[in-house]
């Protein structure tokens, strides 16, 4: 194997993907530099991603993060689908028979802090409040200018530059990589509510409102997230108890985009910088962490030029899957709604359909990471 210990690696962005990449490189003896324009991990109460799948747990086991996640995550039994309150289908995620649970629930802010703690133990800390402001010199010999909050700055020439700088990636735009795809018309609304005492957190629930949806995802035993296509969704929530506080409120639109190539010259993209899609299916952060783990392994092996070829099929597959799930949730033609609501209950009679669903929820529908023993 080529020794890469002295390779200069610059990671732009210390979100979950940049942190996982730095950690996977560091545990193999490489010393990446990681800069991020924000001032630390996302606030616990403003966590976008909640669902961590079995694939991510398998990938993060060697660094010790999986044990940390499992000590804190909420385990749900499954997902209940209904139409205007009438049950349609229960997907029993606890039926998944893998090494790790199909889906564990942990706020993204907590996951980022666990990654950070393990990274710190390996002697690497992100440089916060440090933004990449330009990439010049071409992708074969990138010259990266960073700017700090205290108005200082510098230009660095890494052997490898990785853009893990999110959906609006400056690295991607500076390198002239396109981001084709489309945006949905629908707007989604989100609110997290805390309760004084434990409430039923055993299942995630998706109620079709024909058209539209109101979903409820347990975050902790006393904290629930509601997501809807309806602007007035809060009036539709049947709270399990009087809420003690609304801890976060947000709204977002969904786009489906991915780069045609995940690398150009010495520049590599990972996570939302390379692909964005609907949060339905809880795949975004998981897919990005998977990118990070593959890229770290390939860099350590001196085979990073294979990254784009190896990752694109998984990216395309997940985008196709989340597009389909999103279409099922957002459909609005009365005939389609009727058909959907009649077909979904039939799935409970088809064990292979539930197995396929569980495999996707667990993230086990992408290629097995060759550096890990098969489970
Ligand atoms: C409502 C919602 C729910 C979701 N739920 C899930 C879920 O359950 N499971 C799941 O897997 N995914 C989920 N996702 C998706 C998930 O949040 C993202 O895929 C994930 O955050 C992507 O991580 P990232 O590190 O690639 O990017 P980001 O989290 O966006 O991090 C990018 C980092 O780069 C920094 N940065 C940006 N520009 C620069 C620059 N120029 N220089 C330096 N630093 C820079 C930013 O400050 C940030 O720290 C959800 C998304 C939404 C909107």
PDB file of N, CA, C and O in Angstrom, residues 146-196:
ATOM      1  N   UNK A 146      -8.547  30.788   2.225  1.00  0.00           N
ATOM      2  CA  UNK A 146      -9.473  30.749   3.348  1.00  0.00           C
ATOM      3  C   UNK A 146      -9.437  32.096   4.068  1.00  0.00           C
ATOM      4  O   UNK A 146      -8.427  32.807   4.069  1.00  0.00           O
ATOM      5  N   UNK A 147     -10.592  32.432   4.656  1.00  0.00           N
ATOM      6  CA  UNK A 147     -10.713  33.704   5.370  1.00  0.00           C
ATOM      7  C   UNK A 147     -11.291  33.433   6.745  1.00  0.00           C
ATOM      8  O   UNK A 147     -12.276  32.709   6.868  1.00  0.00           O
ATOM      9  N   UNK A 148     -10.648  34.005   7.792  1.00  0.00           N
ATOM     10  CA  UNK A 148     -11.129  33.769   9.158  1.00  0.00           C
ATOM     11  C   UNK A 148     -11.941  34.955   9.647  1.00  0.00           C
ATOM     12  O   UNK A 148     -11.800  36.066   9.130  1.00  0.00           O
ATOM     13  N   UNK A 149     -12.724  34.700  10.660  1.00  0.00           N
ATOM     14  CA  UNK A 149     -13.573  35.745  11.242  1.00  0.00           C
ATOM     15  C   UNK A 149     -12.767  36.929  11.762  1.00  0.00           C
ATOM     16  O   UNK A 149     -13.267  38.039  11.819  1.00  0.00           O
ATOM     17  N   UNK A 150     -11.504  36.672  12.177  1.00  0.00           N
ATOM     18  CA  UNK A 150     -10.692  37.781  12.703  1.00  0.00           C
ATOM     19  C   UNK A 150     -10.033  38.562  11.575  1.00  0.00           C
ATOM     20  O   UNK A 150      -9.108  39.334  11.792  1.00  0.00           O
ATOM     21  N   UNK A 151     -10.483  38.332  10.338  1.00  0.00           N
ATOM     22  CA  UNK A 151     -10.023  39.024   9.129  1.00  0.00           C
ATOM     23  C   UNK A 151      -8.673  38.537   8.612  1.00  0.00           C
ATOM     24  O   UNK A 151      -8.150  39.079   7.651  1.00  0.00           O
ATOM     25  N   UNK A 152      -8.081  37.527   9.256  1.00  0.00           N
ATOM     26  CA  UNK A 152      -6.840  36.966   8.706  1.00  0.00           C
ATOM     27  C   UNK A 152      -7.215  35.952   7.628  1.00  0.00           C
ATOM     28  O   UNK A 152      -8.376  35.579   7.479  1.00  0.00           O
ATOM     29  N   UNK A 153      -6.228  35.532   6.877  1.00  0.00           N
ATOM     30  CA  UNK A 153      -6.496  34.557   5.827  1.00  0.00           C
ATOM     31  C   UNK A 153      -5.207  33.986   5.291  1.00  0.00           C
ATOM     32  O   UNK A 153      -4.117  34.384   5.696  1.00  0.00           O
ATOM     33  N   UNK A 154      -5.310  33.011   4.429  1.00  0.00           N
ATOM     34  CA  UNK A 154      -4.118  32.424   3.815  1.00  0.00           C
ATOM     35  C   UNK A 154      -4.539  31.649   2.570  1.00  0.00           C
ATOM     36  O   UNK A 154      -5.725  31.354   2.370  1.00  0.00           O
ATOM     37  N   UNK A 155      -3.559  31.359   1.729  1.00  0.00           N
ATOM     38  CA  UNK A 155      -3.826  30.510   0.571  1.00  0.00           C
ATOM     39  C   UNK A 155      -3.044  29.216   0.750  1.00  0.00           C
ATOM     40  O   UNK A 155      -1.845  29.249   1.052  1.00  0.00           O
ATOM     41  N   UNK A 156      -3.754  28.089   0.640  1.00  0.00           N
ATOM     42  CA  UNK A 156      -3.094  26.791   0.811  1.00  0.00           C
ATOM     43  C   UNK A 156      -3.172  25.998  -0.485  1.00  0.00           C
ATOM     44  O   UNK A 156      -4.076  26.202  -1.299  1.00  0.00           O
ATOM     45  N   UNK A 157      -2.197  25.118  -0.680  1.00  0.00           N
ATOM     46  CA  UNK A 157      -2.144  24.295  -1.898  1.00  0.00           C
ATOM     47  C   UNK A 157      -2.145  22.826  -1.495  1.00  0.00           C
ATOM     48  O   UNK A 157      -1.084  22.192  -1.468  1.00  0.00           O
ATOM     49  N   UNK A 158      -3.300  22.284  -1.162  1.00  0.00           N
ATOM     50  CA  UNK A 158      -3.337  20.878  -0.714  1.00  0.00           C
ATOM     51  C   UNK A 158      -3.130  19.922  -1.881  1.00  0.00           C
ATOM     52  O   UNK A 158      -3.431  20.248  -3.032  1.00  0.00           O
ATOM     53  N   UNK A 159      -2.623  18.732  -1.577  1.00  0.00           N
ATOM     54  CA  UNK A 159      -2.526  17.691  -2.620  1.00  0.00           C
ATOM     55  C   UNK A 159      -3.925  17.206  -2.969  1.00  0.00           C
ATOM     56  O   UNK A 159      -4.193  16.788  -4.090  1.00  0.00           O
ATOM     57  N   UNK A 160      -4.806  17.210  -1.948  1.00  0.00           N
ATOM     58  CA  UNK A 160      -6.185  16.757  -2.149  1.00  0.00           C
ATOM     59  C   UNK A 160      -7.117  17.758  -1.471  1.00  0.00           C
ATOM     60  O   UNK A 160      -6.931  18.088  -0.293  1.00  0.00           O
ATOM     61  N   UNK A 161      -8.093  18.248  -2.223  1.00  0.00           N
ATOM     62  CA  UNK A 161      -9.099  19.152  -1.650  1.00  0.00           C
ATOM     63  C   UNK A 161     -10.443  18.434  -1.662  1.00  0.00           C
ATOM     64  O   UNK A 161     -10.851  17.882  -2.699  1.00  0.00           O
ATOM     65  N   UNK A 162     -11.135  18.441  -0.523  1.00  0.00           N
ATOM     66  CA  UNK A 162     -12.455  17.806  -0.475  1.00  0.00           C
ATOM     67  C   UNK A 162     -13.504  18.842  -0.102  1.00  0.00           C
ATOM     68  O   UNK A 162     -13.400  19.504   0.928  1.00  0.00           O
ATOM     69  N   UNK A 163     -14.491  18.983  -0.957  1.00  0.00           N
ATOM     70  CA  UNK A 163     -15.618  19.871  -0.674  1.00  0.00           C
ATOM     71  C   UNK A 163     -16.679  19.075   0.059  1.00  0.00           C
ATOM     72  O   UNK A 163     -17.375  18.254  -0.534  1.00  0.00           O
ATOM     73  N   UNK A 164     -16.795  19.323   1.374  1.00  0.00           N
ATOM     74  CA  UNK A 164     -17.891  18.741   2.170  1.00  0.00           C
ATOM     75  C   UNK A 164     -18.661  19.937   2.734  1.00  0.00           C
ATOM     76  O   UNK A 164     -19.055  19.956   3.890  1.00  0.00           O
ATOM     77  N   UNK A 165     -18.814  20.944   1.857  1.00  0.00           N
ATOM     78  CA  UNK A 165     -19.329  22.241   2.306  1.00  0.00           C
ATOM     79  C   UNK A 165     -20.796  22.442   1.961  1.00  0.00           C
ATOM     80  O   UNK A 165     -21.249  23.560   1.717  1.00  0.00           O
ATOM     81  N   UNK A 166     -21.553  21.347   1.944  1.00  0.00           N
ATOM     82  CA  UNK A 166     -23.004  21.457   1.889  1.00  0.00           C
ATOM     83  C   UNK A 166     -23.572  21.768   0.513  1.00  0.00           C
ATOM     84  O   UNK A 166     -22.862  21.873  -0.489  1.00  0.00           O
ATOM     85  N   UNK A 167     -24.902  21.920   0.495  1.00  0.00           N
ATOM     86  CA  UNK A 167     -25.643  22.006  -0.762  1.00  0.00           C
ATOM     87  C   UNK A 167     -25.205  23.177  -1.655  1.00  0.00           C
ATOM     88  O   UNK A 167     -25.265  23.085  -2.883  1.00  0.00           O
ATOM     89  N   UNK A 168     -24.787  24.283  -1.026  1.00  0.00           N
ATOM     90  CA  UNK A 168     -24.395  25.451  -1.838  1.00  0.00           C
ATOM     91  C   UNK A 168     -22.885  25.483  -2.079  1.00  0.00           C
ATOM     92  O   UNK A 168     -22.330  26.549  -2.386  1.00  0.00           O
ATOM     93  N   UNK A 169     -22.251  24.342  -1.939  1.00  0.00           N
ATOM     94  CA  UNK A 169     -20.798  24.181  -2.008  1.00  0.00           C
ATOM     95  C   UNK A 169     -20.046  25.188  -2.888  1.00  0.00           C
ATOM     96  O   UNK A 169     -20.207  25.213  -4.112  1.00  0.00           O
ATOM     97  N   UNK A 170     -19.211  25.984  -2.222  1.00  0.00           N
ATOM     98  CA  UNK A 170     -18.356  26.905  -2.975  1.00  0.00           C
ATOM     99  C   UNK A 170     -17.284  26.127  -3.720  1.00  0.00           C
ATOM    100  O   UNK A 170     -16.896  26.484  -4.830  1.00  0.00           O
ATOM    101  N   UNK A 171     -16.817  25.034  -3.113  1.00  0.00           N
ATOM    102  CA  UNK A 171     -15.789  24.217  -3.781  1.00  0.00           C
ATOM    103  C   UNK A 171     -16.345  23.697  -5.111  1.00  0.00           C
ATOM    104  O   UNK A 171     -15.699  23.795  -6.157  1.00  0.00           O
ATOM    105  N   UNK A 172     -17.572  23.176  -5.066  1.00  0.00           N
ATOM    106  CA  UNK A 172     -18.182  22.643  -6.301  1.00  0.00           C
ATOM    107  C   UNK A 172     -18.305  23.748  -7.351  1.00  0.00           C
ATOM    108  O   UNK A 172     -17.914  23.563  -8.510  1.00  0.00           O
ATOM    109  N   UNK A 173     -18.796  24.912  -6.943  1.00  0.00           N
ATOM    110  CA  UNK A 173     -19.014  25.990  -7.924  1.00  0.00           C
ATOM    111  C   UNK A 173     -17.686  26.512  -8.447  1.00  0.00           C
ATOM    112  O   UNK A 173     -17.538  26.756  -9.636  1.00  0.00           O
ATOM    113  N   UNK A 174     -16.680  26.647  -7.551  1.00  0.00           N
ATOM    114  CA  UNK A 174     -15.373  27.174  -7.982  1.00  0.00           C
ATOM    115  C   UNK A 174     -14.707  26.252  -8.988  1.00  0.00           C
ATOM    116  O   UNK A 174     -13.896  26.694  -9.793  1.00  0.00           O
ATOM    117  N   UNK A 175     -15.010  24.961  -8.890  1.00  0.00           N
ATOM    118  CA  UNK A 175     -14.349  24.004  -9.783  1.00  0.00           C
ATOM    119  C   UNK A 175     -15.158  23.758 -11.054  1.00  0.00           C
ATOM    120  O   UNK A 175     -14.807  22.876 -11.845  1.00  0.00           O
ATOM    121  N   UNK A 176     -16.219  24.518 -11.212  1.00  0.00           N
ATOM    122  CA  UNK A 176     -16.991  24.418 -12.449  1.00  0.00           C
ATOM    123  C   UNK A 176     -17.755  23.114 -12.579  1.00  0.00           C
ATOM    124  O   UNK A 176     -18.074  22.685 -13.687  1.00  0.00           O
ATOM    125  N   UNK A 177     -18.063  22.461 -11.424  1.00  0.00           N
ATOM    126  CA  UNK A 177     -18.853  21.220 -11.494  1.00  0.00           C
ATOM    127  C   UNK A 177     -20.341  21.584 -11.469  1.00  0.00           C
ATOM    128  O   UNK A 177     -20.792  22.346 -10.605  1.00  0.00           O
ATOM    129  N   UNK A 178     -21.082  21.067 -12.424  1.00  0.00           N
ATOM    130  CA  UNK A 178     -22.504  21.404 -12.498  1.00  0.00           C
ATOM    131  C   UNK A 178     -23.283  20.588 -11.461  1.00  0.00           C
ATOM    132  O   UNK A 178     -22.780  19.598 -10.905  1.00  0.00           O
ATOM    133  N   UNK A 179     -24.534  21.013 -11.221  1.00  0.00           N
ATOM    134  CA  UNK A 179     -25.361  20.357 -10.199  1.00  0.00           C
ATOM    135  C   UNK A 179     -26.773  20.220 -10.761  1.00  0.00           C
ATOM    136  O   UNK A 179     -27.726  20.824 -10.253  1.00  0.00           O
ATOM    137  N   UNK A 180     -26.891  19.415 -11.826  1.00  0.00           N
ATOM    138  CA  UNK A 180     -28.192  19.362 -12.503  1.00  0.00           C
ATOM    139  C   UNK A 180     -29.254  18.631 -11.686  1.00  0.00           C
ATOM    140  O   UNK A 180     -28.946  17.773 -10.862  1.00  0.00           O
ATOM    141  N   UNK A 181     -30.496  18.980 -11.938  1.00  0.00           N
ATOM    142  CA  UNK A 181     -31.616  18.343 -11.254  1.00  0.00           C
ATOM    143  C   UNK A 181     -32.805  19.276 -11.265  1.00  0.00           C
ATOM    144  O   UNK A 181     -32.881  20.176 -12.095  1.00  0.00           O
ATOM    145  N   UNK A 182     -33.721  19.065 -10.333  1.00  0.00           N
ATOM    146  CA  UNK A 182     -34.903  19.928 -10.299  1.00  0.00           C
ATOM    147  C   UNK A 182     -35.380  20.145  -8.868  1.00  0.00           C
ATOM    148  O   UNK A 182     -34.979  19.430  -7.946  1.00  0.00           O
ATOM    149  N   UNK A 183     -36.232  21.168  -8.703  1.00  0.00           N
ATOM    150  CA  UNK A 183     -36.786  21.474  -7.378  1.00  0.00           C
ATOM    151  C   UNK A 183     -38.280  21.222  -7.411  1.00  0.00           C
ATOM    152  O   UNK A 183     -38.933  21.465  -8.426  1.00  0.00           O
ATOM    153  N   UNK A 184     -38.813  20.719  -6.292  1.00  0.00           N
ATOM    154  CA  UNK A 184     -40.264  20.496  -6.202  1.00  0.00           C
ATOM    155  C   UNK A 184     -40.965  21.799  -5.865  1.00  0.00           C
ATOM    156  O   UNK A 184     -40.407  22.657  -5.191  1.00  0.00           O
ATOM    157  N   UNK A 185     -42.197  21.926  -6.315  1.00  0.00           N
ATOM    158  CA  UNK A 185     -43.006  23.097  -5.990  1.00  0.00           C
ATOM    159  C   UNK A 185     -43.349  23.122  -4.504  1.00  0.00           C
ATOM    160  O   UNK A 185     -43.329  24.167  -3.861  1.00  0.00           O
ATOM    161  N   UNK A 186     -43.662  21.912  -3.971  1.00  0.00           N
ATOM    162  CA  UNK A 186     -44.171  21.832  -2.588  1.00  0.00           C
ATOM    163  C   UNK A 186     -43.205  22.428  -1.575  1.00  0.00           C
ATOM    164  O   UNK A 186     -42.001  22.265  -1.683  1.00  0.00           O
ATOM    165  N   UNK A 187     -43.778  23.075  -0.591  1.00  0.00           N
ATOM    166  CA  UNK A 187     -42.985  23.536   0.535  1.00  0.00           C
ATOM    167  C   UNK A 187     -43.296  22.596   1.710  1.00  0.00           C
ATOM    168  O   UNK A 187     -44.428  22.123   1.841  1.00  0.00           O
ATOM    169  N   UNK A 188     -42.286  22.306   2.547  1.00  0.00           N
ATOM    170  CA  UNK A 188     -42.494  21.461   3.724  1.00  0.00           C
ATOM    171  C   UNK A 188     -42.308  22.316   4.984  1.00  0.00           C
ATOM    172  O   UNK A 188     -41.469  23.228   5.004  1.00  0.00           O
ATOM    173  N   UNK A 189     -43.088  22.006   6.024  1.00  0.00           N
ATOM    174  CA  UNK A 189     -43.059  22.761   7.271  1.00  0.00           C
ATOM    175  C   UNK A 189     -42.720  21.796   8.407  1.00  0.00           C
ATOM    176  O   UNK A 189     -43.158  20.641   8.377  1.00  0.00           O
ATOM    177  N   UNK A 190     -41.970  22.303   9.350  1.00  0.00           N
ATOM    178  CA  UNK A 190     -41.462  21.415  10.421  1.00  0.00           C
ATOM    179  C   UNK A 190     -41.566  22.125  11.770  1.00  0.00           C
ATOM    180  O   UNK A 190     -41.292  23.324  11.859  1.00  0.00           O
ATOM    181  N   UNK A 191     -41.969  21.403  12.796  1.00  0.00           N
ATOM    182  CA  UNK A 191     -41.936  21.958  14.161  1.00  0.00           C
ATOM    183  C   UNK A 191     -41.644  20.830  15.143  1.00  0.00           C
ATOM    184  O   UNK A 191     -42.181  19.732  15.007  1.00  0.00           O
ATOM    185  N   UNK A 192     -40.750  21.107  16.093  1.00  0.00           N
ATOM    186  CA  UNK A 192     -40.440  20.140  17.152  1.00  0.00           C
ATOM    187  C   UNK A 192     -41.108  20.607  18.437  1.00  0.00           C
ATOM    188  O   UNK A 192     -40.997  21.787  18.810  1.00  0.00           O
ATOM    189  N   UNK A 193     -41.808  19.687  19.110  1.00  0.00           N
ATOM    190  CA  UNK A 193     -42.495  20.019  20.365  1.00  0.00           C
ATOM    191  C   UNK A 193     -41.974  19.156  21.503  1.00  0.00           C
ATOM    192  O   UNK A 193     -41.884  17.927  21.365  1.00  0.00           O
ATOM    193  N   UNK A 194     -41.660  19.821  22.619  1.00  0.00           N
ATOM    194  CA  UNK A 194     -41.247  19.105  23.841  1.00  0.00           C
ATOM    195  C   UNK A 194     -42.451  18.964  24.761  1.00  0.00           C
ATOM    196  O   UNK A 194     -43.327  19.833  24.779  1.00  0.00           O
ATOM    197  N   UNK A 195     -42.484  17.854  25.496  1.00  0.00           N
ATOM    198  CA  UNK A 195     -43.561  17.591  26.457  1.00  0.00           C
ATOM    199  C   UNK A 195     -42.942  17.404  27.833  1.00  0.00           C
ATOM    200  O   UNK A 195     -41.774  17.006  27.945  1.00  0.00           O
ATOM    201  N   UNK A 196     -43.725  17.685  28.862  1.00  0.00           N
ATOM    202  CA  UNK A 196     -43.200  17.606  30.238  1.00  0.00           C
ATOM    203  C   UNK A 196     -42.931  16.183  30.684  1.00  0.00           C
ATOM    204  O   UNK A 196     -42.046  15.933  31.483  1.00  0.00           O
TER     205      UNK A 196
END
